[in-house]
XYZ file of C-alpha atoms in Angstrom:
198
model
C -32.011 52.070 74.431
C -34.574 54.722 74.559
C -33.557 58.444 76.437
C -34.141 58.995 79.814
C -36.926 61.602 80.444
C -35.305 64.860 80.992
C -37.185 65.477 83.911
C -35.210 68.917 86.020
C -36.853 67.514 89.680
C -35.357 64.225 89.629
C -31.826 66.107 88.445
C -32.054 68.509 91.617
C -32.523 65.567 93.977
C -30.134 63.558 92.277
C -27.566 66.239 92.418
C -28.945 67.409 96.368
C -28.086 63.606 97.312
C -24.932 63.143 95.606
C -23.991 66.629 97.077
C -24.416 65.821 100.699
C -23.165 62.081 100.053
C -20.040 63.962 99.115
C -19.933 66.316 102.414
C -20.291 63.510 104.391
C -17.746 61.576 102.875
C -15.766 64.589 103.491
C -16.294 64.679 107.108
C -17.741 68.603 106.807
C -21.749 66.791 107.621
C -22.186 64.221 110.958
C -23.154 61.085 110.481
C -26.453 62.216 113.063
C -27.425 64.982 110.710
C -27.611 63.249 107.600
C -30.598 61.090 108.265
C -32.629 63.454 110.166
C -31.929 66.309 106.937
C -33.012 63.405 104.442
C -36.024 62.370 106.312
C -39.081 64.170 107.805
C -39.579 61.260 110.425
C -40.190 61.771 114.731
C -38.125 60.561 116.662
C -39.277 57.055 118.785
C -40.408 57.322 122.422
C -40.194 53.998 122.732
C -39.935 52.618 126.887
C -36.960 51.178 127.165
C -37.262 47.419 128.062
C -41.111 46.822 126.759
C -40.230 43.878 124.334
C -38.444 42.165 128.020
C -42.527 42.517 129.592
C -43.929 39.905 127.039
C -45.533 36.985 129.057
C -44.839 33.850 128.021
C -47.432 31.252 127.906
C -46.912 29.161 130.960
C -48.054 25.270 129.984
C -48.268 23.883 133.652
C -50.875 26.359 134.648
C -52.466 26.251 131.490
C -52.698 22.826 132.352
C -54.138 23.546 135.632
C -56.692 26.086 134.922
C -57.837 23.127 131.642
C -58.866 21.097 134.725
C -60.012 23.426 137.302
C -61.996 26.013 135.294
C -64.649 25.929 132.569
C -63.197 27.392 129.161
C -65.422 29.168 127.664
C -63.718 30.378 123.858
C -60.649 28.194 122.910
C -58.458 29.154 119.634
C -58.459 26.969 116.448
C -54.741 25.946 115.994
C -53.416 24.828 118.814
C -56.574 24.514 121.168
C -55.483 26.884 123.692
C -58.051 28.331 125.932
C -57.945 32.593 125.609
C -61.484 32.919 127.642
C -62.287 30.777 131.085
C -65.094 30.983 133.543
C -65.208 33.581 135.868
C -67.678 32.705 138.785
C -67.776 35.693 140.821
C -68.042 38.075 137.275
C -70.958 36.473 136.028
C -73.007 39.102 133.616
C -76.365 36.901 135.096
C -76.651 35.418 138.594
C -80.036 34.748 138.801
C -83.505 36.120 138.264
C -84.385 39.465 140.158
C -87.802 38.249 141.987
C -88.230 41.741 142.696
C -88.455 42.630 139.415
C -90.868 40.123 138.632
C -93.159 40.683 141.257
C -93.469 43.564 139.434
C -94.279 42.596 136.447
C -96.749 40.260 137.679
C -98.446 42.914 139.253
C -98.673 45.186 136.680
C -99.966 42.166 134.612
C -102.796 41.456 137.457
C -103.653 45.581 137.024
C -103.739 45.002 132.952
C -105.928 42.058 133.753
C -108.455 44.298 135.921
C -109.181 46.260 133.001
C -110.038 43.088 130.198
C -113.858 43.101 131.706
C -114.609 46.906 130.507
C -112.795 46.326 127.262
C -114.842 43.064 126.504
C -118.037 44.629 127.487
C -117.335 47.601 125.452
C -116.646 44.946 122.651
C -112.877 46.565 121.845
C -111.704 43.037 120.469
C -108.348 44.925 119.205
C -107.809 46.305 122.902
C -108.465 42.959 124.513
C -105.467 41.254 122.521
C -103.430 44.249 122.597
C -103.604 44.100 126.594
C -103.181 40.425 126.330
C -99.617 40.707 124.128
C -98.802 43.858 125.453
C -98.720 44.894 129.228
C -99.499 40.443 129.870
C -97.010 39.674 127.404
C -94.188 38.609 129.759
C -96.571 37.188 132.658
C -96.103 34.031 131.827
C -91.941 34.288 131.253
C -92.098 35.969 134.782
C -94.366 33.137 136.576
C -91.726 30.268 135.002
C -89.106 32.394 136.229
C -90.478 32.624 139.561
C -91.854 29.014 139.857
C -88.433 28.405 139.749
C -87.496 30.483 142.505
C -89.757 29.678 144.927
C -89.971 27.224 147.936
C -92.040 24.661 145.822
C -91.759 24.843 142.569
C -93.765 21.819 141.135
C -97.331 23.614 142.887
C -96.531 26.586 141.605
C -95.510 25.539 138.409
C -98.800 23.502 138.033
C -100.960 27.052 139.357
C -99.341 29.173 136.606
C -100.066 26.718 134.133
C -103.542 27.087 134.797
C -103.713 30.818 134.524
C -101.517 30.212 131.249
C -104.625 28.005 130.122
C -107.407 31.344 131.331
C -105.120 33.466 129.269
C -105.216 31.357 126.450
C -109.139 31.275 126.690
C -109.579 34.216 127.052
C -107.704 34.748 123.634
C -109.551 32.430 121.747
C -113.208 34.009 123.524
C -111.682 37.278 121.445
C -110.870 35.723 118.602
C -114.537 34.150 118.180
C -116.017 37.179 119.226
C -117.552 35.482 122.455
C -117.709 38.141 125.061
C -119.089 36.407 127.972
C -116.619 32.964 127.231
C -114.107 35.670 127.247
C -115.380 37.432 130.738
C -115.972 33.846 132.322
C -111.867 32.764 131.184
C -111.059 36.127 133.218
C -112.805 35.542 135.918
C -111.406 32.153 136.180
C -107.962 33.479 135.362
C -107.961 36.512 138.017
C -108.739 33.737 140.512
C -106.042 31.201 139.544
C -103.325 34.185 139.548
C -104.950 34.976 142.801
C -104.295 31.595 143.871
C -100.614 31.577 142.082
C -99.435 34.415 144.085
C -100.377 33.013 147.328
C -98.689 30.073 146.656
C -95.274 32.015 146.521
C-alpha cells in the first residue's frame, strides 16, 4: 500500500470535523447549529404550498378545445396541443387600406417623375424609381383588389398597369426612350383608371 500524502489541510479539517462530531455527540453543540457552521448555504424562502398549485392536465377539455379550436403547435410524444388559435389575438387581421392608399400614391408621385428622368436619358434612375419608391405598387394593388367592392375589375385594371410597368422596364433596358415615355403614359392612365375603380 503506498503512504497517504501528508497533506496538514486535509488533517485540520479532518480533526475540525471529528471535533465537532464529538461535541455534538456530547450534547455541548445543537443539532440546528451544526449544519449551518459546516455549510455556507441561505436559507430557502420557499412559499409554502407552491408544489399543491401545479395544474393538472385536464383530458375532457383537452378534448373539447381538440374539436372546437384550431391547434396551432402540438408536442411530439404524446400529441398534445401546447399552442391553439386565438381569434380575437390575431398578430394580422387584415390589410390596412389606409396604408396602402398610401403607398399607391406615393407610387403615382414616383411615377410623375419617370418622363424627366427618361428624357434626361438617366436609364439607372428610371429602374431605380421603378424597384425602389414603385417597388411595392403592385403588392399594394393585389392587396387592395382584394379589399374592394369588386375585386375581379379591379384585379383585371391593376394587371394592366402591372403590364405598363413592365414596359416601361424593358423600354429602359433597350434604351428606347420614347417606348419607355409611351408605356408611362399608358400606365399613368390605367392607374388612373385603377383608382377610380376602388
Amino acid at each position: 500500500c503506498p503512504e497517504p500524502d501528508n497533506n496538514p489541510d486535509m488533517d485540520r479539517r479532518e480533526a475540525a470535523f471529528a471535533m465537532l462530531g464529538s461535541l455534538w455527540v456530547a450534547g455541548a453543540v445543537p443539532a440546528a447549529v451544526l449544519p449551518a457552521a459546516l455549510s455556507n448555504a441561505q436559507p430557502a424562502y420557499a412559499e409554502y404550498g407552491t408544489d399543491a398549485k401545479i395544474q393538472l392536465p385536464n383530458p375532457m377539455e383537452q378534448m373539447r378545445e381538440r374539436a372546437t379550436k384550431q391547434c396551432l403547435m402540438e408536442s411530439l410524444g404524446n400529441r398534445e396541443c401546447l399552442v391553439y388559435e386565438d381569434p380575437d389575438n390575431k398578430l394580422y387581421q387584415n390589410p390596412d387600406t389606409k396604408v396602402l392608399v398610401e403607398r399607391v400614391e406615393k407610387a403615382g408621385e414616383a411615377l410623375a417623375t419617370i418622363p424627366e428622368l427618361i428624357e434626361s436619358k438617366n436609364w439607372i434612375k428610371v429602374t431605380g424609381v421603378l424597384t425602389g419608391p414603385m417597388g411595392t405598387l403592385a403588392n399594394s394593388m393585389d392587396l387592395l383588389s382584394k379589399a374592394s367592392d369588386n375585386p375581379s375589375t379591379s384585379a383585371e385594371k391593376a394587371k394592366k398597369v402591372k403590364t405598363d410597368l413592365y414596359g416601361i422596364s424593358g423600354s429602359v433596358d433597350r434604351r428606347n426612350g420614347s417606348g419607355a415615355l409611351e408605356y408611362h403614359k399608358f400606365a399613368t392612365e390605367h392607374l388612373v383608371d385603377y383608382i377610380k375603380s376602388l
